[in-house]
Coordinates of C-alpha atoms and ligand atoms in Angstrom, one line a residue:
K1303 CA 103.3 181.0 -8.2
R1304 CA 101.2 184.2 -7.9
K1305 CA 99.3 185.0 -4.9
P1306 CA 95.8 186.4 -5.3
A1307 CA 95.8 190.1 -5.0
V1308 CA 95.0 191.2 -1.4
G1309 CA 91.7 192.6 0.0
L1310 CA 90.0 192.2 -3.6
Q1311 CA 86.8 191.4 -1.5
P1312 CA 86.1 193.3 1.5
E1313 CA 85.7 190.9 4.4
G1314 CA 82.1 191.1 6.0
D1315 CA 80.4 194.4 6.3
V1316 CA 82.6 197.5 5.8
D1317 CA 81.6 200.7 7.3
W1318 CA 82.0 202.9 4.2
S1319 CA 80.9 206.0 6.0
A1320 CA 84.2 205.9 7.8
Y1321 CA 85.9 206.9 4.6
R1322 CA 86.2 210.8 4.3
G1323 CA 87.8 213.4 2.5
V1324 CA 89.9 214.1 -0.9
M1325 CA 93.5 213.0 -1.0
V1326 CA 95.5 213.8 -4.0
V1327 CA 98.7 211.8 -4.4
L1328 CA 101.3 214.6 -5.5
E1329 CA 104.1 213.7 -7.8
Q1330 CA 107.6 214.9 -7.9
R1331 CA 110.7 213.8 -9.3
R1332 CA 114.1 214.9 -8.0
G1333 CA 112.3 217.9 -5.9
K1334 CA 110.2 219.0 -8.8
V1335 CA 106.6 219.0 -8.6
A1336 CA 104.4 218.0 -11.6
K1337 CA 102.0 220.7 -12.4
V1338 CA 99.0 218.2 -12.6
S1339 CA 99.6 217.8 -8.7
W1340 CA 98.9 221.4 -8.0
Q1341 CA 96.0 221.5 -10.5
L1342 CA 94.6 218.4 -9.0
L1343 CA 94.7 220.3 -5.6
G1344 CA 92.8 223.3 -7.3
E1345 CA 90.1 221.4 -8.3
S1346 CA 90.0 218.9 -5.3
R1347 CA 89.6 221.9 -2.9
R1348 CA 86.3 222.6 -4.7
L1349 CA 85.2 218.9 -4.4
A1350 CA 86.4 218.7 -0.4
D1351 CA 84.3 222.0 -0.1
K1352 CA 81.2 220.4 -1.7
L1353 CA 81.6 217.4 0.2
D1354 CA 82.3 219.5 3.6
A1355 CA 85.2 217.1 4.1
P1356 CA 89.1 217.5 4.4
L1357 CA 91.5 218.2 1.5
M1358 CA 94.7 215.9 2.0
A1359 CA 97.9 215.4 -0.1
L1360 CA 100.1 212.6 0.0
V1361 CA 103.8 213.6 -0.6
I1362 CA 106.4 210.6 -1.1
G1363 CA 110.0 211.2 -1.5
H1364 CA 113.4 212.0 0.1
D1365 CA 114.1 215.6 1.6
V1366 CA 110.4 216.5 0.4
E1367 CA 109.3 218.5 3.4
D1368 CA 109.4 221.6 1.5
I1369 CA 107.0 220.2 -1.1
A1370 CA 104.6 219.4 1.9
R1371 CA 104.5 222.9 2.9
Q1372 CA 103.9 224.0 -0.7
A1373 CA 101.1 221.8 -0.9
I1374 CA 99.1 223.9 1.8
G1375 CA 99.9 226.9 -0.2
Y1376 CA 98.2 225.3 -2.9
G1377 CA 95.0 224.3 -1.0
A1378 CA 95.7 221.1 1.0
E1379 CA 94.8 221.3 4.8
R1380 CA 96.4 218.1 5.7
V1381 CA 99.6 216.7 4.3
Y1382 CA 100.7 213.2 4.9
L1383 CA 104.6 213.0 4.5
C1384 CA 106.5 210.2 4.0
D1385 CA 110.1 211.1 3.6
A1386 CA 113.0 208.5 3.6
P1387 CA 116.0 208.1 1.5
E1388 CA 114.8 204.6 0.1
L1389 CA 111.9 206.7 -1.4
A1390 CA 114.1 209.2 -3.3
D1391 CA 113.5 207.7 -6.5
Y1392 CA 110.0 206.6 -8.0
R1393 CA 109.7 202.7 -7.9
T1394 CA 106.3 201.0 -8.0
R1395 CA 106.6 198.6 -5.1
P1396 CA 107.8 201.1 -2.3
Y1397 CA 105.5 203.8 -3.4
S1398 CA 102.5 201.9 -3.8
R1399 CA 103.1 200.2 -0.5
V1400 CA 103.4 203.6 1.2
C1401 CA 100.1 204.6 -0.7
L1402 CA 98.1 201.6 0.4
H1403 CA 99.2 202.2 3.9
V1404 CA 98.1 205.9 4.1
I1405 CA 94.6 204.9 2.4
R1406 CA 93.9 202.1 4.4
T1407 CA 94.9 204.0 7.8
V1408 CA 93.5 207.5 6.8
K1409 CA 90.4 206.1 4.8
P1410 CA 90.0 209.2 2.3
E1411 CA 86.7 208.8 0.3
I1412 CA 88.4 210.0 -3.0
V1413 CA 91.9 209.6 -4.2
L1414 CA 93.2 211.5 -7.0
F1415 CA 96.5 211.0 -9.2
G1416 CA 97.8 212.8 -12.4
A1417 CA 97.4 210.7 -15.5
T1418 CA 101.0 210.8 -15.9
Y1419 CA 103.5 207.7 -16.7
T1420 CA 104.0 207.7 -12.9
G1421 CA 100.5 208.4 -11.8
R1422 CA 99.2 205.7 -14.2
D1423 CA 101.7 203.2 -13.0
L1424 CA 101.0 204.1 -9.2
A1425 CA 97.3 204.5 -9.4
G1426 CA 97.2 200.8 -11.3
A1427 CA 99.2 199.1 -8.9
I1428 CA 97.1 200.5 -6.0
A1429 CA 93.8 199.7 -7.3
T1430 CA 94.7 195.9 -7.7
H1431 CA 95.2 195.9 -3.9
L1432 CA 92.0 197.4 -2.7
P1433 CA 88.3 196.7 -3.3
T1434 CA 87.7 199.4 -5.5
G1435 CA 87.9 200.5 -9.1
L1436 CA 89.9 203.2 -11.1
T1437 CA 88.9 205.5 -13.8
A1438 CA 91.6 206.8 -15.9
D1439 CA 92.5 209.7 -17.8
C1440 CA 89.7 211.8 -16.4
T1441 CA 88.9 215.4 -17.7
Q1442 CA 86.0 216.5 -15.7
L1443 CA 85.4 215.7 -12.1
D1444 CA 82.3 216.2 -9.6
V1445 CA 80.6 215.1 -6.6
D1446 CA 76.8 214.3 -6.2
D1447 CA 74.5 214.2 -3.4
N1448 CA 75.0 210.8 -2.0
R1449 CA 78.9 211.7 -2.1
L1450 CA 79.8 209.6 -5.2
L1451 CA 82.6 210.8 -7.4
L1452 CA 81.6 211.6 -11.0
A1453 CA 84.5 210.8 -12.9
S1454 CA 84.1 211.9 -16.7
R1455 CA 86.5 210.8 -19.3
P1456 CA 86.3 210.8 -23.1
A1457 CA 85.1 207.7 -24.9
F1458 CA 84.7 206.5 -28.6
S1459 CA 87.6 208.9 -29.8
E1460 CA 86.3 211.9 -27.7
K1461 CA 83.0 211.8 -29.7
M1462 CA 81.4 211.2 -26.3
V1463 CA 82.2 211.8 -22.6
A1464 CA 81.4 208.7 -20.0
T1465 CA 80.8 209.5 -16.5
I1466 CA 81.7 206.7 -14.5
L1467 CA 80.7 205.9 -10.8
C1468 CA 82.2 203.6 -8.3
K1469 CA 78.9 202.9 -6.2
Q1470 CA 79.8 200.3 -3.8
F1471 CA 83.3 200.6 -2.6
K1472 CA 85.8 203.2 -1.1
P1473 CA 87.9 204.9 -1.9
Q1474 CA 86.7 206.2 -5.2
M1475 CA 90.1 206.5 -7.3
A1476 CA 90.8 208.5 -10.8
T1477 CA 93.7 209.5 -12.8
V1478 CA 93.5 212.9 -14.3
R1479 CA 95.0 214.2 -17.3
P1480 CA 97.2 217.1 -17.0
G1481 CA 95.9 220.6 -18.4
V1482 CA 92.6 220.1 -17.5
F1483 CA 92.2 222.0 -14.3
Q1484 CA 93.3 225.0 -12.9
A1485 CA 95.8 225.4 -9.8
L1486 CA 94.9 227.7 -7.1
P1487 CA 97.1 230.8 -6.7
F1488 CA 99.9 229.8 -3.9
D1489 CA 99.0 231.6 -0.8
E1490 CA 101.7 231.0 1.8
R1491 CA 99.0 232.2 4.7
R1492 CA 97.2 229.2 4.2
M1493 CA 97.2 227.2 7.2
G1494 CA 97.6 223.1 7.3
E1495 CA 99.0 220.2 9.0
I1496 CA 101.7 218.3 8.3
I1497 CA 101.6 214.7 9.4
R1498 CA 104.7 212.3 9.3
V1499 CA 104.4 208.7 7.9
T1500 CA 106.6 206.1 9.0
P1501 CA 107.6 204.1 5.6
P1502 CA 106.1 200.5 6.0
L1503 CA 109.0 199.1 4.2
D1504 CA 111.0 196.3 5.2
P1505 CA 114.3 196.2 3.3
G1506 CA 113.6 193.0 1.9
S1507 CA 110.4 194.1 0.3
I1508 CA 112.2 196.4 -2.2
R1509 CA 113.4 194.2 -5.1
T1510 CA 114.6 196.9 -7.4
E1511 CA 117.6 199.3 -7.2
V1512 CA 118.0 202.8 -9.1
L1513 CA 121.6 202.6 -10.4
G1514 CA 121.6 206.3 -11.8
F1515 CA 119.5 208.9 -13.1
V1516 CA 120.5 210.4 -16.5
E1517 CA 118.4 213.5 -17.7
A1518 CA 117.0 213.0 -21.1
V1519 CA 118.8 215.6 -23.8
N1520 CA 116.3 217.8 -25.5
R1521 CA 113.3 216.1 -23.5
V1522 CA 110.0 217.4 -24.4
N1523 CA 108.0 218.5 -21.6
L1524 CA 104.8 220.2 -22.9
E1525 CA 102.8 219.5 -19.8
D1526 CA 104.8 221.8 -17.7
A1527 CA 105.7 224.4 -20.4
D1528 CA 104.4 228.1 -19.9
V1529 CA 105.0 228.9 -23.6
I1530 CA 104.4 226.6 -26.5
V1531 CA 104.7 227.5 -30.3
A1532 CA 103.1 224.7 -32.2
G1533 CA 103.1 224.1 -35.7
G1534 CA 100.8 222.1 -38.3
R1535 CA 100.9 221.1 -42.0
G1536 CA 101.0 224.8 -42.9
V1537 CA 104.8 224.8 -41.7
G1538 CA 105.6 222.6 -44.5
G1539 CA 108.2 220.6 -43.3
K1540 CA 111.4 220.2 -40.9
A1541 CA 112.9 223.8 -41.9
G1542 CA 109.6 225.4 -40.8
F1543 CA 109.9 223.9 -37.5
E1544 CA 113.1 225.7 -37.2
L1545 CA 111.6 228.7 -37.5
L1546 CA 109.1 227.7 -34.8
A1547 CA 112.1 226.6 -32.7
Q1548 CA 113.7 229.7 -32.7
L1549 CA 110.6 231.6 -31.5
A1550 CA 110.1 229.0 -28.9
A1551 CA 113.8 229.7 -27.8
A1552 CA 113.5 233.4 -27.8
L1553 CA 110.2 233.0 -25.6
G1554 CA 111.9 230.2 -23.2
G1555 CA 109.0 228.0 -24.4
Q1556 CA 109.0 224.5 -26.2
V1557 CA 107.9 223.4 -29.5
G1558 CA 104.3 221.6 -30.3
A1559 CA 102.7 220.2 -33.2
S1560 CA 99.5 219.0 -34.9
R1561 CA 99.1 215.4 -35.7
A1562 CA 99.2 216.2 -39.2
A1563 CA 102.6 217.3 -38.8
V1564 CA 103.9 214.3 -36.7
D1565 CA 102.6 212.0 -39.2
L1566 CA 104.4 213.7 -42.1
G1567 CA 107.5 212.8 -40.0
W1568 CA 108.3 216.5 -39.4
I1569 CA 108.6 216.2 -35.8
S1570 CA 108.5 213.5 -33.3
H1571 CA 105.3 212.4 -31.6
D1572 CA 106.4 213.8 -28.3
H1573 CA 105.6 217.1 -29.4
Q1574 CA 101.9 216.4 -30.5
V1575 CA 99.1 218.4 -28.8
G1576 CA 95.7 217.0 -28.9
Q1577 CA 93.4 213.9 -28.3
T1578 CA 96.1 211.4 -29.3
G1579 CA 98.8 213.8 -28.0
T1580 CA 99.4 215.7 -24.9
T1581 CA 96.7 217.9 -23.1
V1582 CA 98.4 221.3 -22.5
R1583 CA 97.6 224.1 -20.3
P1584 CA 100.3 226.9 -21.2
K1585 CA 100.2 230.5 -20.6
V1586 CA 100.7 231.2 -23.8
Y1587 CA 100.0 228.8 -27.2
I1588 CA 100.8 230.1 -30.8
A1589 CA 99.2 227.9 -33.2
A1590 CA 101.0 228.3 -36.7
G1591 CA 99.7 226.8 -39.9
I1592 CA 97.1 224.7 -37.8
S1593 CA 93.6 224.4 -38.7
G1594 CA 92.1 223.9 -35.4
A1595 CA 90.3 220.6 -35.9
V1596 CA 88.6 219.3 -32.8
Q1597 CA 91.1 216.7 -31.9
H1598 CA 93.9 219.3 -31.9
V1599 CA 91.7 221.9 -29.9
V1600 CA 90.7 219.6 -27.1
G1601 CA 94.4 219.4 -26.2
M1602 CA 95.2 223.2 -26.1
Q1603 CA 92.1 225.1 -25.6
N1604 CA 92.7 225.5 -21.6
A1605 CA 95.8 227.8 -22.5
E1606 CA 95.5 231.2 -21.0
L1607 CA 96.1 233.0 -24.2
I1608 CA 96.1 231.5 -27.8
V1609 CA 97.4 233.2 -30.9
S1610 CA 96.7 232.0 -34.2
V1611 CA 98.7 232.3 -37.2
N1612 CA 96.9 230.9 -40.4
K1613 CA 96.7 232.4 -43.7
D1614 CA 93.0 231.3 -44.1
P1615 CA 90.7 234.0 -42.5
D1616 CA 87.9 231.2 -42.0
A1617 CA 90.2 228.6 -40.2
P1618 CA 88.4 227.5 -37.4
I1619 CA 91.7 228.1 -34.8
H1620 CA 90.8 231.9 -35.5
Q1621 CA 87.5 231.4 -33.6
I1622 CA 89.2 230.2 -30.3
A1623 CA 92.4 232.5 -30.4
H1624 CA 92.4 235.6 -28.3
Y1625 CA 94.7 237.0 -31.0
A1626 CA 94.0 236.0 -34.5
I1627 CA 96.6 236.8 -37.0
V1628 CA 95.5 236.2 -40.5
G1629 CA 98.8 235.9 -42.5
D1630 CA 101.8 234.0 -43.8
L1631 CA 103.5 232.1 -40.9
F1632 CA 106.9 232.5 -42.8
E1633 CA 106.5 236.3 -42.5
V1634 CA 104.8 236.5 -39.1
I1635 CA 107.0 234.1 -37.1
P1636 CA 110.3 235.6 -38.0
A1637 CA 108.9 239.0 -37.4
L1638 CA 107.8 237.8 -33.9
T1639 CA 111.2 236.3 -33.0
E1640 CA 112.9 239.4 -34.1
A1641 CA 110.2 241.6 -31.7
V1642 CA 110.9 239.1 -28.6
R1643 CA 114.6 239.4 -29.1
A1644 CA 114.6 243.2 -29.4
A1645 CA 112.2 243.4 -26.3
Ligands
FAD2415 P1 95.5 221.1 -41.7 O1 94.1 221.1 -41.2 O2 95.7 220.8 -43.0 O3 95.5 222.6 -41.5 C1 96.9 223.4 -42.2 C2 96.3 224.8 -41.9 O4 97.7 225.4 -42.4 C3 95.4 225.4 -42.9 O5 94.5 226.0 -41.9 C4 96.1 226.2 -43.9 O6 95.2 227.5 -44.3 C5 97.4 226.7 -43.1 N1 98.0 227.1 -43.5 C6 99.0 226.6 -44.9 N2 100.0 227.4 -45.1 C7 100.1 228.4 -44.4 C8 101.0 229.5 -44.2 N3 102.2 229.6 -45.0 N4 101.0 230.5 -43.1 C9 99.8 230.3 -42.3 N5 99.0 229.2 -42.4 C10 99.2 228.3 -43.3 N6 95.3 216.1 -34.5 C11 95.9 216.7 -33.7 O7 96.5 217.8 -33.9 N7 96.4 216.1 -32.4 C12 95.8 215.2 -32.1 O8 95.9 214.4 -31.1 C13 94.8 214.4 -33.1 N8 94.2 213.0 -33.1 C14 93.4 212.5 -33.5 C15 92.7 211.6 -33.2 C16 91.8 211.0 -34.2 C17 90.9 209.7 -33.7 C18 91.4 211.5 -35.6 C19 90.6 210.8 -36.5 C20 92.5 212.6 -35.7 C21 93.1 213.1 -34.8 N9 93.9 214.2 -35.1 C22 94.7 214.9 -34.2 C23 94.0 215.0 -36.5 C24 92.9 216.0 -36.7 O9 91.7 215.8 -37.1 C25 93.5 217.1 -38.1 O10 93.7 216.3 -38.9 C26 94.9 217.6 -37.5 O11 94.8 218.2 -36.4 C27 95.0 218.6 -38.8 O12 96.4 219.0 -38.8 P2 96.7 220.6 -39.1 O13 96.0 221.7 -38.6 O14 98.4 220.5 -39.1 O15 96.6 220.5 -40.7

């Protein structure tokens, strides 16, 4: 028999003004922080300054004190650290318990998560226990004069952007797509405070056990890649993607793809960049045989350096590229690979 979710209706008059500050729930796995966490701290620094309120981070895990220190270097001024052996691996229930405990005690007015598999799971689980809403998959954030979070997200197949407000309740919560914001440069001179949180967990409340951890073979991780060599319909088939893989390997990067290439079965969907794929923000994005349709561009336009390789001089991708190479990718890509290997 399911119990009703706790706290969905706040009891009596709640003093929402007690809620202050922006909190980013950092995501880490085995000590490696998801880039979106630092990106969220970067954008949240701006929001917190606008609100004249503290920027806080929440770090959950085991042996993660170093991550708490890094969070200060990336802009947080107060870091809540919940470090315990039973929190070594992500599990919805213990992690959401910790988050709820910290949110209820610290009372941040805004709480943000990365829109990753873990962030989406955690934020959704928490939202069901709070008298508030959750705006998922945001691509823009701002705050207005009434301290309301303006959480914007694409709607109707990216044809419009909807700005969603949570007017009555706190905290205002959102998940944010990786790659849309920029992290602040890491600065170890930044000052901040680390506050330890005792995990509010009794052993009986944890109902799952992690038996082992197996790293996926050839796992594609476009979100965290510094270099992406992406191919589209112009690549012509699986053999063409082999050429791109060689350049990606020479550059220490990953292979991306347009939806056309994925739909043709030349490469799996986890390589797809764009509206219905992954949003990326690498240092270098090489687009080969990709025309530059808007649904592709929304997923890669924030790359620091874009190189297009397309034989059509009028292909739209050349308009957003920093370096536009008009030519046949079957000549250009092997030549680039040679040059990188020789460098
Ligand atoms: P094309 O548009 O066919 O372009 C191929 C390009 O290759 C051409 O510009 C051509 O000049 C060039 N070319 C050909 N041969 C060579 C050669 N030898 N050397 C150099 N250049 C060559 N698309 C995505 O990518 N990601 C998404 O997430 C996505 N989501 C979508 C969601 C919706 C709701 C819809 C409607 C569409 C979506 N699309 C998405 C599809 C998108 O609209 C385009 O159809 C797709 O991006 C086109 O892929 P492409 O650039 O590889 O192919």
